[in-house]
């Protein structure tokens, strides 16, 4: 039989709605009709899988992708990718991108009056290991202004995009830093209804993974949707 | 052990740099069997403005109806050169274009077979969660019995079906994120 074990839908208040007017771009980019609930099929529980051919040698170390060292504070960002059942997700592709230490992205549309760093591209990717672990070396991104509202500033953040084992596990999120004074003002952070879910986007200072005389460390665990134990009915 | 899924956040306006490495607008390199197709389209917002900073991702089965994934166990053959993944950033006019092959039919629930379709995800600034939709093929007789299409209200079904373009293998499929003619999006 072709009935599949589906992925559970996340608790509603852990996820933002499409429309969140405080984030202005959602006003014209959010569907106005309700989503059609799709009973998962093979199309949704399968998904693209990636291997080491898709990864370059320095993709997990954003400080070594150029001849010189980038400016900024070196940091280790590591954690585990688990599903909601607590099982590690091995072989998950994580793509990460970020602003440089001055708060500027290497993107033609980013016109913020802050310097580009010739030694920093701000993009990385890796595969989680057999225990679902990952580890990036990078520099701490700067905050930057955006035009969402008057005097709007984004807190420092890293963008994470993950492929799990199936399309239904695809996740894009952002990681923040503990104690950032901009968080309470950020519509992106505040769009999540549940306060605890929001706080889980803030990484934890990670003493164990600091490298003496070289780099501080932050821990960020990521949870993808978990599977039901029984197949979905026809 | 029970954990809660991490919250979704937007990819923001600079997703193109983060996703560029795995861009792929040719899903069917030489040697892959099947009917070649070229799909072009445009993504527009609620004002009809093109979304020039979006990324489209495709996931599809091969011409035999087999996904390149260990869970897709079937008698139908895999093709090593066909991975089934495409990723295309929209251009300054909000347009995307990719070439592939028409997928075969894949199993649905029970004994039902699904009509040939591409699974499509859309990412952009202003989307706090990515959008999930499907593209079906014009005039495919299997469309009338597809279990997913049948769940979509009849008057909105055509938003999921590409139109025949000028050439025989050219397909056109536009995505309207909001408003009149809004594309059907799925809660997976």
Coordinates of C-alpha atoms in Angstrom, one line a residue:
Chain A
X1 CA 0.0 0.0 0.0
X2 CA 1.1 3.5 -0.6
X3 CA -0.2 5.2 2.5
X4 CA 2.6 7.2 4.1
X5 CA 3.4 8.2 7.6
X6 CA 2.9 11.9 7.5
X7 CA 4.7 14.8 9.3
X8 CA 2.6 16.4 12.1
X9 CA 1.6 20.0 11.6
X10 CA 3.4 22.3 14.0
X11 CA 1.5 23.8 17.0
X12 CA -0.1 26.9 15.5
X13 CA 1.3 29.4 17.9
X14 CA 4.9 28.4 17.3
X15 CA 4.6 29.6 13.7
X16 CA 3.9 33.0 12.3
X17 CA 0.9 33.7 10.2
X18 CA 1.5 34.9 6.6
X19 CA 0.0 38.3 7.3
X20 CA 1.8 40.3 10.0
X21 CA 1.2 43.9 9.2
X22 CA 4.0 45.2 11.4
X23 CA 6.3 43.5 8.9
X24 CA 5.2 45.6 6.0
X25 CA 6.2 43.3 3.1
X26 CA 3.6 40.7 4.3
X27 CA 0.7 43.0 3.5
X28 CA 0.8 42.4 -0.3
X29 CA 2.7 39.1 -0.2
X30 CA 0.4 37.0 2.1
X31 CA -2.2 34.7 0.5
X32 CA -5.7 36.0 1.3
X33 CA -7.4 32.7 0.8
X34 CA -7.1 29.9 3.3
X35 CA -4.5 27.2 2.5
X36 CA -5.9 24.0 1.2
X37 CA -5.1 21.2 3.6
X38 CA -3.1 18.5 1.8
X39 CA -3.1 14.9 3.0
X40 CA 0.6 14.1 2.7
X41 CA 1.6 11.7 -0.1
X42 CA 4.9 10.3 -1.3
X43 CA 5.4 13.8 -2.9
X44 CA 5.6 15.5 0.5
X45 CA 7.4 12.9 2.6
X46 CA 10.2 12.6 0.0
X47 CA 12.4 15.5 -0.9
X48 CA 15.7 16.4 -2.4
X49 CA 18.7 14.8 -0.7
X50 CA 22.2 16.3 -0.8
X51 CA 25.7 14.9 -0.5
X52 CA 29.3 16.0 -0.2
X53 CA 29.3 16.8 -4.0
X54 CA 27.0 19.8 -3.1
X55 CA 29.4 21.2 -0.5
X56 CA 32.7 23.0 -1.0
X57 CA 35.7 22.4 1.3
X58 CA 35.4 25.8 3.1
X59 CA 31.7 26.1 3.1
X60 CA 31.4 25.5 6.8
X61 CA 34.1 28.1 7.6
X62 CA 33.1 31.6 6.4
X63 CA 36.3 33.1 7.8
X64 CA 38.5 31.1 5.3
X65 CA 36.8 31.7 2.0
X66 CA 39.2 34.5 0.9
X67 CA 42.8 35.2 1.1
X68 CA 42.6 37.4 4.1
X69 CA 40.7 37.1 7.3
X70 CA 37.3 38.9 7.5
X71 CA 36.9 41.8 10.0
X72 CA 34.8 41.1 13.1
X73 CA 34.5 38.9 16.0
X74 CA 35.1 35.2 15.2
X75 CA 32.4 32.9 16.5
X76 CA 31.6 29.2 16.5
X77 CA 27.9 28.4 15.8
X78 CA 26.9 24.8 16.4
X79 CA 24.1 22.7 17.5
X80 CA 21.9 19.7 16.6
X81 CA 19.1 19.2 14.1
X82 CA 16.4 17.0 15.7
X83 CA 12.9 16.2 14.8
X84 CA 9.9 16.7 17.1
X85 CA 10.3 13.1 18.3
X86 CA 13.8 14.0 19.5
X87 CA 15.5 12.0 16.8
X88 CA 18.6 13.4 15.2
X89 CA 18.3 14.3 11.5
X90 CA 21.5 13.2 9.8
X91 CA 22.6 14.4 6.4
X92 CA 20.4 17.5 6.5
X93 CA 21.7 20.2 4.3
X94 CA 21.9 23.6 6.1
X95 CA 22.4 26.8 4.1
X96 CA 23.4 29.8 6.1
X97 CA 23.8 33.4 5.0
X98 CA 24.5 36.7 6.9
X99 CA 25.6 40.3 6.9
X100 CA 29.2 41.1 7.6
X101 CA 30.5 42.6 10.9
X102 CA 29.5 46.1 9.7
X103 CA 25.9 45.0 9.0
X104 CA 26.1 44.8 5.2
X105 CA 25.2 41.9 2.9
X106 CA 27.2 41.1 -0.3
X107 CA 24.1 41.6 -2.4
X108 CA 23.5 44.2 -5.1
X109 CA 20.3 45.4 -3.4
X110 CA 21.9 46.1 -0.1
X111 CA 22.7 49.8 -0.2
X112 CA 23.3 50.3 3.5
X113 CA 26.0 52.8 4.1
X114 CA 28.4 50.4 5.7
X115 CA 31.6 48.9 4.1
X116 CA 31.7 45.6 2.3
X117 CA 34.5 43.3 3.5
X118 CA 36.5 41.9 0.6
X119 CA 37.3 38.9 2.8
X120 CA 33.8 38.0 3.6
X121 CA 31.0 36.6 1.4
X122 CA 28.7 35.6 4.2
X123 CA 27.4 32.3 2.8
X124 CA 28.0 28.8 4.0
X125 CA 26.5 25.3 3.8
X126 CA 27.1 21.9 5.4
X127 CA 25.5 18.5 6.0
X128 CA 24.7 17.4 9.6
X129 CA 26.6 14.4 10.8
X130 CA 25.2 11.1 11.9
X131 CA 24.1 12.6 15.3
X132 CA 22.4 15.5 13.5
X133 CA 25.3 17.8 14.6
X134 CA 26.6 20.8 12.7
X135 CA 29.2 23.5 13.3
X136 CA 30.0 26.7 11.4
X137 CA 32.9 29.1 12.0
X138 CA 32.0 32.6 11.1
X139 CA 32.1 36.2 12.3
X140 CA 29.3 37.9 14.4
X141 CA 27.1 39.9 12.0
X142 CA 26.4 43.5 12.6
X143 CA 22.9 45.1 13.1
X144 CA 21.6 47.1 10.2
X145 CA 18.8 49.6 9.5
X146 CA 15.9 48.7 7.2
X147 CA 13.0 50.7 5.9
X148 CA 10.1 48.8 7.4
X149 CA 9.2 51.7 9.7
X150 CA 10.8 54.8 11.1
X151 CA 14.3 54.1 12.5
X152 CA 13.9 50.3 12.1
X153 CA 16.9 48.1 12.9
X154 CA 17.3 44.4 12.5
X155 CA 18.9 42.7 15.5
X156 CA 22.1 40.7 14.6
X157 CA 21.0 37.4 13.0
X158 CA 22.0 34.5 10.8
X159 CA 19.7 33.0 8.2
X160 CA 19.3 29.3 8.2
X161 CA 17.6 27.2 5.6
X162 CA 17.3 23.4 6.1
X163 CA 16.3 20.4 4.0
X164 CA 15.3 17.5 6.2
X165 CA 14.4 14.1 4.8
X166 CA 11.2 15.2 3.1
X167 CA 9.6 18.3 1.6
X168 CA 7.3 18.6 4.6
X169 CA 10.4 19.2 6.8
X170 CA 11.8 22.1 4.8
X171 CA 12.4 25.0 7.2
X172 CA 13.8 28.5 6.9
X173 CA 14.5 30.4 10.1
X174 CA 16.8 33.1 11.7
X175 CA 19.1 32.7 14.7
X176 CA 19.5 35.6 17.1
X177 CA 22.1 36.4 19.8
X178 CA 21.4 36.5 23.5
X179 CA 20.9 39.9 25.1
X180 CA 20.4 41.8 21.8
X181 CA 18.6 45.1 22.8
X182 CA 17.0 45.3 19.4
X183 CA 14.9 42.1 19.7
X184 CA 11.9 43.6 21.5
X185 CA 11.5 46.1 18.6
X186 CA 11.9 43.6 15.7
X187 CA 8.7 42.6 13.9
X188 CA 10.5 39.6 12.5
X189 CA 11.2 38.3 16.0
X190 CA 7.8 39.4 17.3
X191 CA 5.8 37.8 14.5
X192 CA 5.8 34.4 16.4
X193 CA 2.8 34.3 18.7
X194 CA 4.3 32.1 21.4
X195 CA 6.8 33.7 23.6
X196 CA 8.7 30.5 24.3
X197 CA 8.9 29.6 20.6
X198 CA 10.3 33.1 19.9
X199 CA 12.9 32.7 22.6
X200 CA 14.1 29.4 21.1
X201 CA 15.4 31.4 18.1
X202 CA 17.9 33.1 20.4
X203 CA 21.1 31.1 20.5
X204 CA 22.7 30.3 23.8
X205 CA 26.2 31.4 24.8
X206 CA 28.2 28.2 24.6
X207 CA 31.2 28.2 26.9
X208 CA 32.2 24.6 26.1
X209 CA 32.7 25.3 22.4
X210 CA 34.6 28.5 22.8
X211 CA 38.2 28.3 21.5
X212 CA 40.7 29.9 23.9
X213 CA 42.3 33.0 22.6
X214 CA 40.5 32.6 19.3
X215 CA 36.7 32.5 19.2
X216 CA 33.5 32.7 21.4
X217 CA 30.7 30.2 20.7
X218 CA 26.9 30.1 20.4
X219 CA 24.7 27.1 20.4
X220 CA 21.5 26.9 18.3
X221 CA 19.5 23.6 18.1
X222 CA 16.9 23.3 15.3
X223 CA 13.8 21.2 15.5
X224 CA 12.1 19.9 12.3
X225 CA 8.6 18.5 12.1
X226 CA 8.3 15.0 13.4
X227 CA 6.4 12.0 11.9
X228 CA 3.3 10.3 13.0
X229 CA 3.8 6.7 14.0
X230 CA 0.8 5.5 12.0
X231 CA 0.2 6.0 8.3
X232 CA -2.3 8.6 7.1
X233 CA -5.6 7.1 6.0
X234 CA -6.8 7.2 2.5
Chain B
X1 CA 10.8 12.9 23.9
X2 CA 8.7 15.6 22.4
X3 CA 10.0 18.8 21.0
X4 CA 8.3 21.7 19.2
X5 CA 9.3 22.6 15.7
X6 CA 11.5 25.7 15.3
X7 CA 9.6 28.8 14.2
X8 CA 9.7 29.8 10.5
X9 CA 11.2 33.1 9.6
X10 CA 11.4 34.9 6.2
X11 CA 14.4 34.4 3.9
X12 CA 14.5 38.2 3.6
X13 CA 15.6 40.3 0.6
X14 CA 19.0 38.8 0.3
X15 CA 18.2 35.1 -0.1
X16 CA 19.7 35.0 -3.5
X17 CA 23.3 35.0 -2.1
X18 CA 22.4 32.3 0.4
X19 CA 20.8 30.0 -2.2
X20 CA 23.0 30.7 -5.3
X21 CA 25.3 27.8 -5.0
X22 CA 22.6 25.3 -5.5
X23 CA 20.7 27.1 -8.3
X24 CA 19.6 24.7 -11.0
X25 CA 17.4 25.6 -13.9
X26 CA 18.1 22.4 -15.8
X27 CA 16.7 19.4 -14.0
X28 CA 17.1 17.0 -16.9
X29 CA 20.7 16.9 -18.1
X30 CA 21.6 14.8 -21.2
X31 CA 20.7 11.1 -20.9
X32 CA 17.7 11.6 -18.8
X33 CA 14.6 10.0 -20.4
X34 CA 11.2 11.6 -20.8
X35 CA 9.4 14.4 -22.5
X36 CA 11.4 17.6 -22.3
X37 CA 9.5 20.6 -21.0
X38 CA 10.3 24.2 -20.5
X39 CA 8.3 26.1 -17.9
X40 CA 8.2 29.9 -17.7
X41 CA 6.2 32.1 -15.4
X42 CA 6.0 35.1 -13.3
X43 CA 5.3 35.6 -9.6
X44 CA 3.2 38.6 -8.7
X45 CA 2.0 40.1 -5.4
X46 CA -1.3 41.5 -4.3
X47 CA -0.8 44.6 -6.4
X48 CA 0.1 42.6 -9.5
X49 CA 3.7 43.7 -9.0
X50 CA 6.4 41.2 -10.0
X51 CA 8.3 39.7 -7.1
X52 CA 11.9 40.1 -8.2
X53 CA 13.5 38.8 -5.1
X54 CA 11.8 35.4 -4.9
X55 CA 13.2 31.9 -5.3
X56 CA 11.3 28.9 -6.8
X57 CA 12.2 25.4 -5.8
X58 CA 11.0 22.3 -7.7
X59 CA 10.8 18.7 -6.5
X60 CA 9.6 16.1 -8.9
X61 CA 9.6 12.4 -9.8
X62 CA 11.3 11.1 -13.0
X63 CA 9.5 10.1 -16.2
X64 CA 8.8 6.7 -14.6
X65 CA 7.1 8.2 -11.6
X66 CA 9.9 7.5 -9.2
X67 CA 11.3 10.0 -6.7
X68 CA 15.1 9.9 -6.1
X69 CA 14.5 9.2 -2.5
X70 CA 14.9 6.0 -0.4
X71 CA 11.3 6.1 0.7
X72 CA 10.1 5.9 -2.9
X73 CA 10.3 2.1 -3.2
X74 CA 8.8 0.8 -6.4
X75 CA 9.4 -1.3 -9.4
X76 CA 9.9 1.7 -11.6
X77 CA 13.6 2.6 -12.4
X78 CA 15.7 5.3 -10.9
X79 CA 17.9 7.4 -13.2
X80 CA 21.2 8.4 -11.7
X81 CA 21.4 11.6 -13.7
X82 CA 18.0 12.8 -12.5
X83 CA 17.8 14.2 -9.0
X84 CA 14.5 16.0 -9.3
X85 CA 15.5 19.2 -7.6
X86 CA 15.4 22.6 -9.2
X87 CA 16.0 26.1 -7.8
X88 CA 15.5 29.2 -9.8
X89 CA 15.7 32.8 -8.5
X90 CA 13.2 35.2 -10.2
X91 CA 14.7 37.9 -12.4
X92 CA 14.0 41.7 -12.3
X93 CA 10.6 41.1 -13.9
X94 CA 9.6 38.5 -11.4
X95 CA 10.0 35.8 -14.0
X96 CA 11.5 32.3 -13.7
X97 CA 12.3 29.7 -16.4
X98 CA 13.5 26.1 -16.2
X99 CA 13.7 23.0 -18.2
X100 CA 12.9 19.5 -17.1
X101 CA 11.0 16.4 -18.1
X102 CA 7.4 15.6 -17.5
X103 CA 7.2 13.4 -14.4
X104 CA 5.3 10.1 -14.4
X105 CA 2.5 9.4 -12.1
X106 CA 3.3 8.7 -8.4
X107 CA 1.2 6.9 -5.9
X108 CA -1.4 8.7 -3.8
X109 CA -3.3 7.3 -0.8
X110 CA -4.5 3.8 -1.0
X111 CA -4.5 2.5 -4.6
X112 CA -5.0 5.9 -6.2
X113 CA -2.3 7.3 -8.5
X114 CA -1.6 11.0 -8.7
X115 CA -1.6 12.9 -12.0
X116 CA 1.9 14.1 -13.1
X117 CA 2.8 17.2 -11.1
X118 CA 5.7 19.3 -9.9
X119 CA 5.9 20.2 -6.2
X120 CA 6.8 23.8 -5.9
X121 CA 8.0 25.9 -3.0
X122 CA 8.3 29.7 -3.1
X123 CA 10.5 31.8 -0.8
X124 CA 10.8 35.6 -0.6
X125 CA 11.0 38.7 1.5
X126 CA 7.5 39.2 3.0
X127 CA 6.8 35.5 3.3
X128 CA 7.2 34.5 6.9
X129 CA 6.7 30.9 5.9
X130 CA 7.4 29.6 2.4
X131 CA 4.5 28.8 0.1
X132 CA 3.8 25.3 -1.1
X133 CA 1.9 24.6 -4.3
X134 CA 1.9 22.2 -7.3
X135 CA 2.0 22.6 -11.0
X136 CA 0.0 20.1 -13.1
X137 CA 0.0 19.6 -16.9
X138 CA -2.6 20.9 -19.3
X139 CA -5.0 18.4 -20.9
X140 CA -3.6 15.4 -19.0
X141 CA -6.4 12.9 -18.7
X142 CA -5.2 11.9 -15.2
X143 CA -6.0 15.4 -13.8
X144 CA -9.7 14.5 -13.5
X145 CA -8.9 11.7 -11.1
X146 CA -6.0 13.3 -9.1
X147 CA -6.9 13.1 -5.4
X148 CA -5.2 16.4 -4.5
X149 CA -6.7 18.4 -7.4
X150 CA -10.1 17.0 -6.4
X151 CA -9.7 18.6 -2.9
X152 CA -9.3 22.1 -4.5
X153 CA -12.5 24.0 -5.2
X154 CA -13.3 23.6 -8.9
X155 CA -13.2 27.3 -9.6
X156 CA -9.6 27.6 -8.3
X157 CA -8.2 24.4 -9.8
X158 CA -7.0 26.0 -13.0
X159 CA -4.5 28.1 -10.9
X160 CA -2.6 24.8 -10.5
X161 CA -2.6 23.8 -14.2
X162 CA 0.0 25.2 -16.6
X163 CA -1.0 26.6 -19.9
X164 CA 0.3 25.3 -23.2
X165 CA 2.9 27.8 -24.5
X166 CA 3.8 28.5 -28.1
X167 CA 6.0 25.5 -28.7
X168 CA 4.8 22.0 -28.1
X169 CA 7.0 21.5 -25.0
X170 CA 6.7 25.1 -23.7
X171 CA 4.5 25.6 -20.6
X172 CA 3.5 28.8 -18.9
X173 CA 2.5 28.9 -15.3
X174 CA 2.1 32.1 -13.3
X175 CA 1.9 32.4 -9.5
X176 CA -0.4 35.0 -8.0
X177 CA 0.5 35.2 -4.3
X178 CA -2.5 37.3 -3.4
X179 CA -5.8 38.7 -4.8
X180 CA -7.8 38.0 -7.9
X181 CA -6.8 34.6 -9.4
X182 CA -4.8 33.8 -6.3
X183 CA -2.9 30.5 -6.8
X184 CA -3.9 27.7 -4.5
X185 CA -1.4 27.1 -1.8
X186 CA -1.3 24.0 0.4
X187 CA -0.9 23.4 4.1
X188 CA 1.4 20.3 3.8

